[in-house]
């Protein structure tokens, strides 16, 4: 019913913002956050579609961050899409993506895989270029059966197609989100290859910078990780969020409307969002 992480074709999803909203409605979602990577461009269309269908749209974004040489994703919920500083910060993050994609194409060329940059660009059309667009190219060329399998052999550190990139700092991402009225959520913590000591450091720093919640139930966590990250949330006094991270048919970890409930020891990130209480009570 509540899905606080999803993508449209403004970033690397397959559906347009209004198609995504329609898909969410058809799968029983009543509160949806659109959280495109580094881009607020889908929110206006999504908001109109949500109003038509009588569901609640949360203005969201998923910001790419570099922390201790690792890439992390920070979801901002209830951000103000008209906030100039947020818009400028995201534009700066996006601007590095084109050259990075060119380098990714060259890296694949070196492994004998040709035409990746051109193909990824055509999948992306006007949207930002992401590794997911390259993953779709590799699947279509038969290099792997689905994006999940692609990311084992390509596009990750040490593999063909991977290019180091410096994203936004954790501090800037949290500042931008919080100063635009939003709450900051650490996305899919179980996906980062971070040992316990560094996870503790990260959560400490995240909280100190004003971070509010971590994703506990997400499409890319296992059931054991729901329990594990619920404990981390409790330990740090952070709230818990949930979202499918839906990207589209065949390229998602999980469909929409299939999220299990948050573990009972979690405080939901929407706890003090009155409009959601009203909706849930209805
Ligand atoms: P980028 O922001 O360009 O590095 O692209 C990252 C995107 O690739 C993520 O948002 C996911 O959509 C996708 N992705 C990364 N790792 C995986 C994975 N292991 N399985 C499926 N999709 C992945
Ligand atoms: Mn993505
Ligand atoms: Mn992510
Ligand atoms: Mn995502």
Tab-separated table of C-alpha atoms and ligand atoms in Angstrom:
chain	number	residue	atom	x	y	z
A	1	UNK	CA	0.000	0.000	0.000
A	2	UNK	CA	2.929	2.336	0.738
A	3	UNK	CA	5.826	2.300	-1.705
A	4	UNK	CA	8.447	4.963	-1.101
A	5	UNK	CA	11.015	4.139	-3.800
A	6	UNK	CA	10.385	3.848	-7.533
A	7	UNK	CA	11.751	4.937	-10.913
A	8	UNK	CA	10.287	6.299	-14.113
A	9	UNK	CA	11.931	6.793	-17.500
A	10	UNK	CA	13.084	10.202	-16.317
A	11	UNK	CA	15.933	8.111	-14.899
A	12	UNK	CA	16.390	4.389	-15.537
A	13	UNK	CA	12.837	3.047	-15.245
A	14	UNK	CA	10.847	1.786	-18.215
A	15	UNK	CA	7.517	3.536	-17.603
A	16	UNK	CA	6.713	7.213	-17.981
A	17	UNK	CA	5.759	8.914	-14.701
A	18	UNK	CA	2.032	8.631	-15.463
A	19	UNK	CA	2.327	5.001	-16.583
A	20	UNK	CA	4.210	4.264	-13.377
A	21	UNK	CA	1.459	5.819	-11.268
A	22	UNK	CA	-1.144	3.822	-13.167
A	23	UNK	CA	0.861	0.640	-12.621
A	24	UNK	CA	1.094	1.422	-8.906
A	25	UNK	CA	-2.667	1.992	-8.695
A	26	UNK	CA	-3.361	-1.298	-10.462
A	27	UNK	CA	-1.207	-3.077	-7.912
A	28	UNK	CA	-2.903	-1.630	-4.849
A	29	UNK	CA	-0.396	1.087	-3.990
A	30	UNK	CA	-2.040	4.111	-2.378
A	31	UNK	CA	1.009	6.124	-1.390
A	32	UNK	CA	3.792	6.264	-3.956
A	33	UNK	CA	7.098	8.104	-3.905
A	34	UNK	CA	8.692	8.698	-7.277
A	35	UNK	CA	12.434	8.721	-6.575
A	36	UNK	CA	14.264	9.066	-9.867
A	37	UNK	CA	18.049	9.134	-9.772
A	38	UNK	CA	19.366	12.701	-9.442
A	39	UNK	CA	16.306	14.162	-11.166
A	40	UNK	CA	13.016	15.794	-10.141
A	41	UNK	CA	11.741	16.029	-13.718
A	42	UNK	CA	9.003	13.385	-13.423
A	43	UNK	CA	7.219	14.747	-10.377
A	44	UNK	CA	4.809	17.158	-12.077
A	45	UNK	CA	3.449	14.501	-14.425
A	46	UNK	CA	3.324	11.908	-11.638
A	47	UNK	CA	1.450	14.326	-9.377
A	48	UNK	CA	-1.219	14.952	-12.019
A	49	UNK	CA	-1.644	11.230	-12.630
A	50	UNK	CA	-1.830	10.509	-8.893
A	51	UNK	CA	-4.537	13.172	-8.478
A	52	UNK	CA	-6.537	11.613	-11.320
A	53	UNK	CA	-6.335	8.178	-9.731
A	54	UNK	CA	-6.906	9.367	-6.178
A	55	UNK	CA	-3.614	8.177	-4.726
A	56	UNK	CA	-1.019	10.116	-2.795
A	57	UNK	CA	2.251	11.051	-4.497
A	58	UNK	CA	5.303	11.783	-2.381
A	59	UNK	CA	7.893	14.044	-4.035
A	60	UNK	CA	11.108	12.067	-3.976
A	61	UNK	CA	14.579	11.790	-5.434
A	62	UNK	CA	17.422	9.265	-5.125
A	63	UNK	CA	20.764	11.064	-4.938
A	64	UNK	CA	24.027	9.375	-5.946
A	65	UNK	CA	26.664	9.965	-3.277
A	66	UNK	CA	30.329	9.092	-2.830
A	67	UNK	CA	31.289	8.215	0.735
A	68	UNK	CA	34.762	6.844	1.502
A	69	UNK	CA	35.223	5.980	-2.185
A	70	UNK	CA	31.966	4.021	-2.222
A	71	UNK	CA	28.766	4.859	-4.030
A	72	UNK	CA	25.720	5.203	-1.817
A	73	UNK	CA	22.168	6.209	-2.630
A	74	UNK	CA	20.267	8.656	-0.459
A	75	UNK	CA	16.542	8.958	-0.989
A	76	UNK	CA	14.929	12.300	-0.215
A	77	UNK	CA	11.212	12.166	0.592
A	78	UNK	CA	8.862	15.149	0.647
A	79	UNK	CA	11.502	17.367	-0.919
A	80	UNK	CA	10.405	20.604	-2.566
A	81	UNK	CA	10.803	20.147	-6.344
A	82	UNK	CA	10.960	23.931	-6.782
A	83	UNK	CA	13.888	24.378	-4.396
A	84	UNK	CA	16.607	26.115	-6.413
A	85	UNK	CA	19.576	24.756	-4.449
A	86	UNK	CA	18.314	21.190	-4.768
A	87	UNK	CA	17.720	21.631	-8.495
A	88	UNK	CA	21.214	23.072	-8.987
A	89	UNK	CA	22.869	20.333	-6.931
A	90	UNK	CA	21.121	17.612	-8.907
A	91	UNK	CA	21.983	19.280	-12.224
A	92	UNK	CA	25.640	19.191	-11.173
A	93	UNK	CA	25.440	15.465	-10.376
A	94	UNK	CA	23.750	14.751	-13.697
A	95	UNK	CA	26.291	16.690	-15.706
A	96	UNK	CA	29.056	14.192	-14.946
A	97	UNK	CA	27.044	11.266	-16.260
A	98	UNK	CA	27.537	11.837	-19.997
A	99	UNK	CA	31.327	11.720	-19.906
A	100	UNK	CA	31.189	8.771	-17.507
A	101	UNK	CA	28.952	6.921	-19.969
A	102	UNK	CA	31.427	7.626	-22.786
A	103	UNK	CA	34.186	6.129	-20.647
A	104	UNK	CA	31.992	3.127	-19.859
A	105	UNK	CA	31.478	2.607	-23.578
A	106	UNK	CA	35.250	2.740	-24.147
A	107	UNK	CA	35.849	0.277	-21.338
A	108	UNK	CA	33.403	-2.187	-22.928
A	109	UNK	CA	35.049	-1.631	-26.339
A	110	UNK	CA	38.350	-2.742	-24.802
A	111	UNK	CA	36.692	-6.032	-23.925
A	112	UNK	CA	35.455	-6.415	-27.485
A	113	UNK	CA	31.883	-5.262	-26.806
A	114	UNK	CA	31.046	-2.616	-29.355
A	115	UNK	CA	28.384	0.064	-29.589
A	116	UNK	CA	27.471	0.199	-25.900
A	117	UNK	CA	27.503	3.969	-25.548
A	118	UNK	CA	25.311	4.459	-28.617
A	119	UNK	CA	22.869	1.752	-27.517
A	120	UNK	CA	22.675	3.006	-23.931
A	121	UNK	CA	22.026	6.523	-25.252
A	122	UNK	CA	19.186	5.311	-27.402
A	123	UNK	CA	17.586	3.449	-24.464
A	124	UNK	CA	17.984	6.542	-22.324
A	125	UNK	CA	16.560	8.918	-24.945
A	126	UNK	CA	16.365	12.256	-23.130
A	127	UNK	CA	16.942	10.861	-19.647
A	128	UNK	CA	20.171	10.581	-17.686
A	129	UNK	CA	22.545	7.778	-18.670
A	130	UNK	CA	22.896	5.076	-16.041
A	131	UNK	CA	24.475	1.680	-15.740
A	132	UNK	CA	20.989	0.233	-16.081
A	133	UNK	CA	20.873	1.474	-19.689
A	134	UNK	CA	24.144	-0.343	-20.358
A	135	UNK	CA	22.800	-3.411	-18.570
A	136	UNK	CA	19.775	-3.480	-20.893
A	137	UNK	CA	22.120	-3.308	-23.895
A	138	UNK	CA	24.180	-6.240	-22.565
A	139	UNK	CA	21.049	-8.324	-21.969
A	140	UNK	CA	19.720	-7.568	-25.444
A	141	UNK	CA	23.060	-8.593	-26.940
A	142	UNK	CA	22.940	-11.883	-25.053
A	143	UNK	CA	25.829	-11.238	-22.649
A	144	UNK	CA	23.625	-12.118	-19.663
A	145	UNK	CA	20.068	-13.226	-19.077
A	146	UNK	CA	18.884	-10.250	-17.023
A	147	UNK	CA	20.288	-7.065	-15.435
A	148	UNK	CA	20.964	-8.891	-12.177
A	149	UNK	CA	23.221	-11.315	-14.040
A	150	UNK	CA	24.842	-8.437	-15.940
A	151	UNK	CA	25.914	-6.794	-12.686
A	152	UNK	CA	27.876	-9.899	-11.706
A	153	UNK	CA	30.110	-9.839	-14.791
A	154	UNK	CA	30.013	-6.258	-16.022
A	155	UNK	CA	29.661	-2.655	-14.870
A	156	UNK	CA	30.931	-3.248	-11.319
A	157	UNK	CA	34.372	-2.547	-9.880
A	158	UNK	CA	37.050	-4.612	-11.608
A	159	UNK	CA	34.766	-5.688	-14.479
A	160	UNK	CA	34.401	-4.421	-18.055
A	161	UNK	CA	32.349	-1.257	-18.317
A	162	UNK	CA	33.083	-0.001	-14.799
A	163	UNK	CA	34.346	3.553	-14.451
A	164	UNK	CA	35.200	5.271	-11.170
A	165	UNK	CA	33.058	8.321	-10.608
A	166	UNK	CA	32.847	11.014	-7.963
A	167	UNK	CA	29.219	11.721	-6.991
A	168	UNK	CA	27.857	14.225	-4.465
A	169	UNK	CA	29.204	14.227	-0.904
A	170	UNK	CA	27.014	12.706	1.802
A	171	UNK	CA	26.948	16.029	3.610
A	172	UNK	CA	25.769	17.985	0.550
A	173	UNK	CA	23.090	15.430	-0.283
A	174	UNK	CA	21.668	15.573	3.237
A	175	UNK	CA	21.893	19.372	3.359
A	176	UNK	CA	20.042	19.725	0.070
A	177	UNK	CA	17.323	17.274	1.061
A	178	UNK	CA	16.798	18.689	4.544
A	179	UNK	CA	16.988	22.349	3.457
A	180	UNK	CA	14.306	21.696	0.861
A	181	UNK	CA	11.979	20.413	3.571
A	182	UNK	CA	12.569	16.713	2.954
A	183	UNK	CA	13.680	13.764	5.031
A	184	UNK	CA	16.802	11.796	4.116
A	185	UNK	CA	16.667	8.016	3.881
A	186	UNK	CA	19.646	5.720	3.371
A	187	UNK	CA	18.590	3.554	0.428
A	188	UNK	CA	19.058	-0.243	0.392
A	189	UNK	CA	21.907	-0.418	2.959
A	190	UNK	CA	22.220	-4.165	2.398
A	191	UNK	CA	23.415	-3.594	-1.160
A	192	UNK	CA	26.627	-1.835	-0.178
A	193	UNK	CA	29.683	-3.936	0.315
A	194	UNK	CA	30.406	-2.480	3.706
A	195	UNK	CA	31.587	-4.476	6.695
A	196	UNK	CA	29.954	-3.996	10.076
A	197	UNK	CA	32.503	-1.482	11.400
A	198	UNK	CA	32.042	0.808	8.418
A	199	UNK	CA	28.273	0.347	8.466
A	200	UNK	CA	28.293	1.577	12.059
A	201	UNK	CA	30.457	4.543	11.040
A	202	UNK	CA	28.186	5.312	8.118
A	203	UNK	CA	25.019	5.202	10.200
A	204	UNK	CA	26.637	7.358	12.884
A	205	UNK	CA	27.678	9.955	10.311
A	206	UNK	CA	24.349	9.754	8.487
A	207	UNK	CA	22.466	10.415	11.698
A	208	UNK	CA	24.830	13.207	12.768
A	209	UNK	CA	24.236	14.950	9.424
A	210	UNK	CA	20.483	14.845	9.987
A	211	UNK	CA	19.563	11.545	8.285
A	212	UNK	CA	16.118	10.377	9.391
A	213	UNK	CA	15.597	6.807	8.235
A	214	UNK	CA	17.010	3.762	6.506
A	215	UNK	CA	15.304	1.460	4.073
A	216	UNK	CA	14.539	-1.754	5.882
A	217	UNK	CA	12.131	-3.393	3.444
A	218	UNK	CA	13.342	-2.890	-0.119
A	219	UNK	CA	13.218	-5.001	-3.244
A	220	UNK	CA	16.918	-5.785	-3.012
A	221	UNK	CA	16.972	-6.962	0.631
A	222	UNK	CA	16.486	-10.561	1.687
A	223	UNK	CA	14.096	-11.418	4.528
A	224	UNK	CA	17.127	-11.803	6.814
A	225	UNK	CA	18.234	-8.298	5.868
A	226	UNK	CA	14.817	-6.884	6.843
A	227	UNK	CA	15.534	-8.133	10.344
A	228	UNK	CA	19.186	-7.052	10.281
A	229	UNK	CA	18.461	-3.480	9.180
A	230	UNK	CA	15.479	-3.146	11.492
A	231	UNK	CA	18.000	-3.771	14.286
A	232	UNK	CA	20.402	-1.160	12.905
A	233	UNK	CA	17.542	1.347	12.717
A	234	UNK	CA	16.611	0.644	16.316
A	235	UNK	CA	20.242	0.856	17.458
A	236	UNK	CA	20.660	4.313	15.925
A	237	UNK	CA	17.199	5.654	16.660
A	238	UNK	CA	16.512	5.950	12.939
A	239	UNK	CA	13.116	5.445	11.366
A	240	UNK	CA	12.427	2.766	8.777
A	241	UNK	CA	11.318	3.118	5.192
A	242	UNK	CA	9.988	0.678	2.632
A	243	UNK	CA	9.957	0.688	-1.153
A	244	UNK	CA	10.069	-1.694	-4.067
A	245	UNK	CA	12.733	0.239	-6.034
A	246	UNK	CA	10.600	-0.708	-9.027
A	247	UNK	CA	12.175	0.043	-12.429
A	248	UNK	CA	9.865	-1.833	-14.812
A	249	UNK	CA	9.026	-5.320	-15.956
A	250	UNK	CA	12.066	-7.583	-16.160
A	251	UNK	CA	14.516	-5.087	-14.655
A	252	UNK	CA	13.297	-4.883	-11.055
A	253	UNK	CA	14.163	-6.744	-7.882
A	254	UNK	CA	10.504	-6.844	-6.953
A	255	UNK	CA	7.116	-5.958	-8.405
A	256	UNK	CA	4.960	-3.188	-7.003
A	257	UNK	CA	2.396	-3.800	-4.304
A	258	UNK	CA	4.212	-6.835	-2.946
A	259	UNK	CA	6.085	-5.359	-0.012
A	260	UNK	CA	5.921	-7.236	3.263
A	261	UNK	CA	5.215	-5.157	6.371
A	262	UNK	CA	8.028	-3.498	8.277
A	263	UNK	CA	9.234	-5.553	11.243
A	264	UNK	CA	7.299	-4.625	14.386
A	265	UNK	CA	10.272	-2.974	16.109
A	266	UNK	CA	10.456	-0.310	13.378
A	267	UNK	CA	9.157	3.238	13.529
A	268	UNK	CA	7.860	3.994	10.028
A	269	UNK	CA	9.321	7.064	8.355
A	270	UNK	CA	5.739	8.208	7.666
A	271	UNK	CA	4.838	8.036	11.379
A	272	UNK	CA	4.233	11.775	11.627
A	273	UNK	CA	2.932	12.404	8.135
A	274	UNK	CA	-0.690	13.298	8.910
A	275	UNK	CA	-1.931	12.866	5.360
A	276	UNK	CA	-0.855	9.226	5.404
A	277	UNK	CA	-2.485	8.519	8.747
A	278	UNK	CA	-5.735	9.819	7.327
A	279	UNK	CA	-5.363	7.676	4.236
A	280	UNK	CA	-4.570	4.541	6.211
A	281	UNK	CA	-7.461	5.125	8.575
A	282	UNK	CA	-9.902	5.583	5.685
B	1	LIG	P1	24.363	4.291	-11.942
B	1	LIG	O1	23.646	5.273	-11.056
B	1	LIG	O2	24.546	4.790	-13.334
B	1	LIG	O3	25.620	3.751	-11.338
B	1	LIG	O4	23.387	3.063	-12.126
B	1	LIG	C1	22.990	2.310	-11.036
B	1	LIG	C2	21.703	1.578	-11.385
B	1	LIG	O5	22.010	0.294	-11.892
B	1	LIG	C3	20.898	1.307	-10.135
B	1	LIG	O6	20.060	2.364	-9.855
B	1	LIG	C4	20.118	0.089	-10.491
B	1	LIG	O7	19.011	0.477	-11.276
B	1	LIG	C5	21.075	-0.644	-11.376
B	1	LIG	N1	21.820	-1.676	-10.624
B	1	LIG	C6	22.994	-1.546	-9.990
B	1	LIG	N2	23.386	-2.724	-9.458
B	1	LIG	C7	22.428	-3.625	-9.784
B	1	LIG	C8	22.234	-5.014	-9.556
B	1	LIG	N3	23.115	-5.749	-8.865
B	1	LIG	N4	21.127	-5.584	-10.071
B	1	LIG	C9	20.225	-4.877	-10.775
B	1	LIG	N5	20.353	-3.568	-11.022
B	1	LIG	C10	21.432	-2.949	-10.532
B	2	LIG	MN1	18.226	2.556	-11.015
B	3	LIG	MN1	19.587	2.769	-5.587
B	4	LIG	MN1	16.393	3.210	-6.820
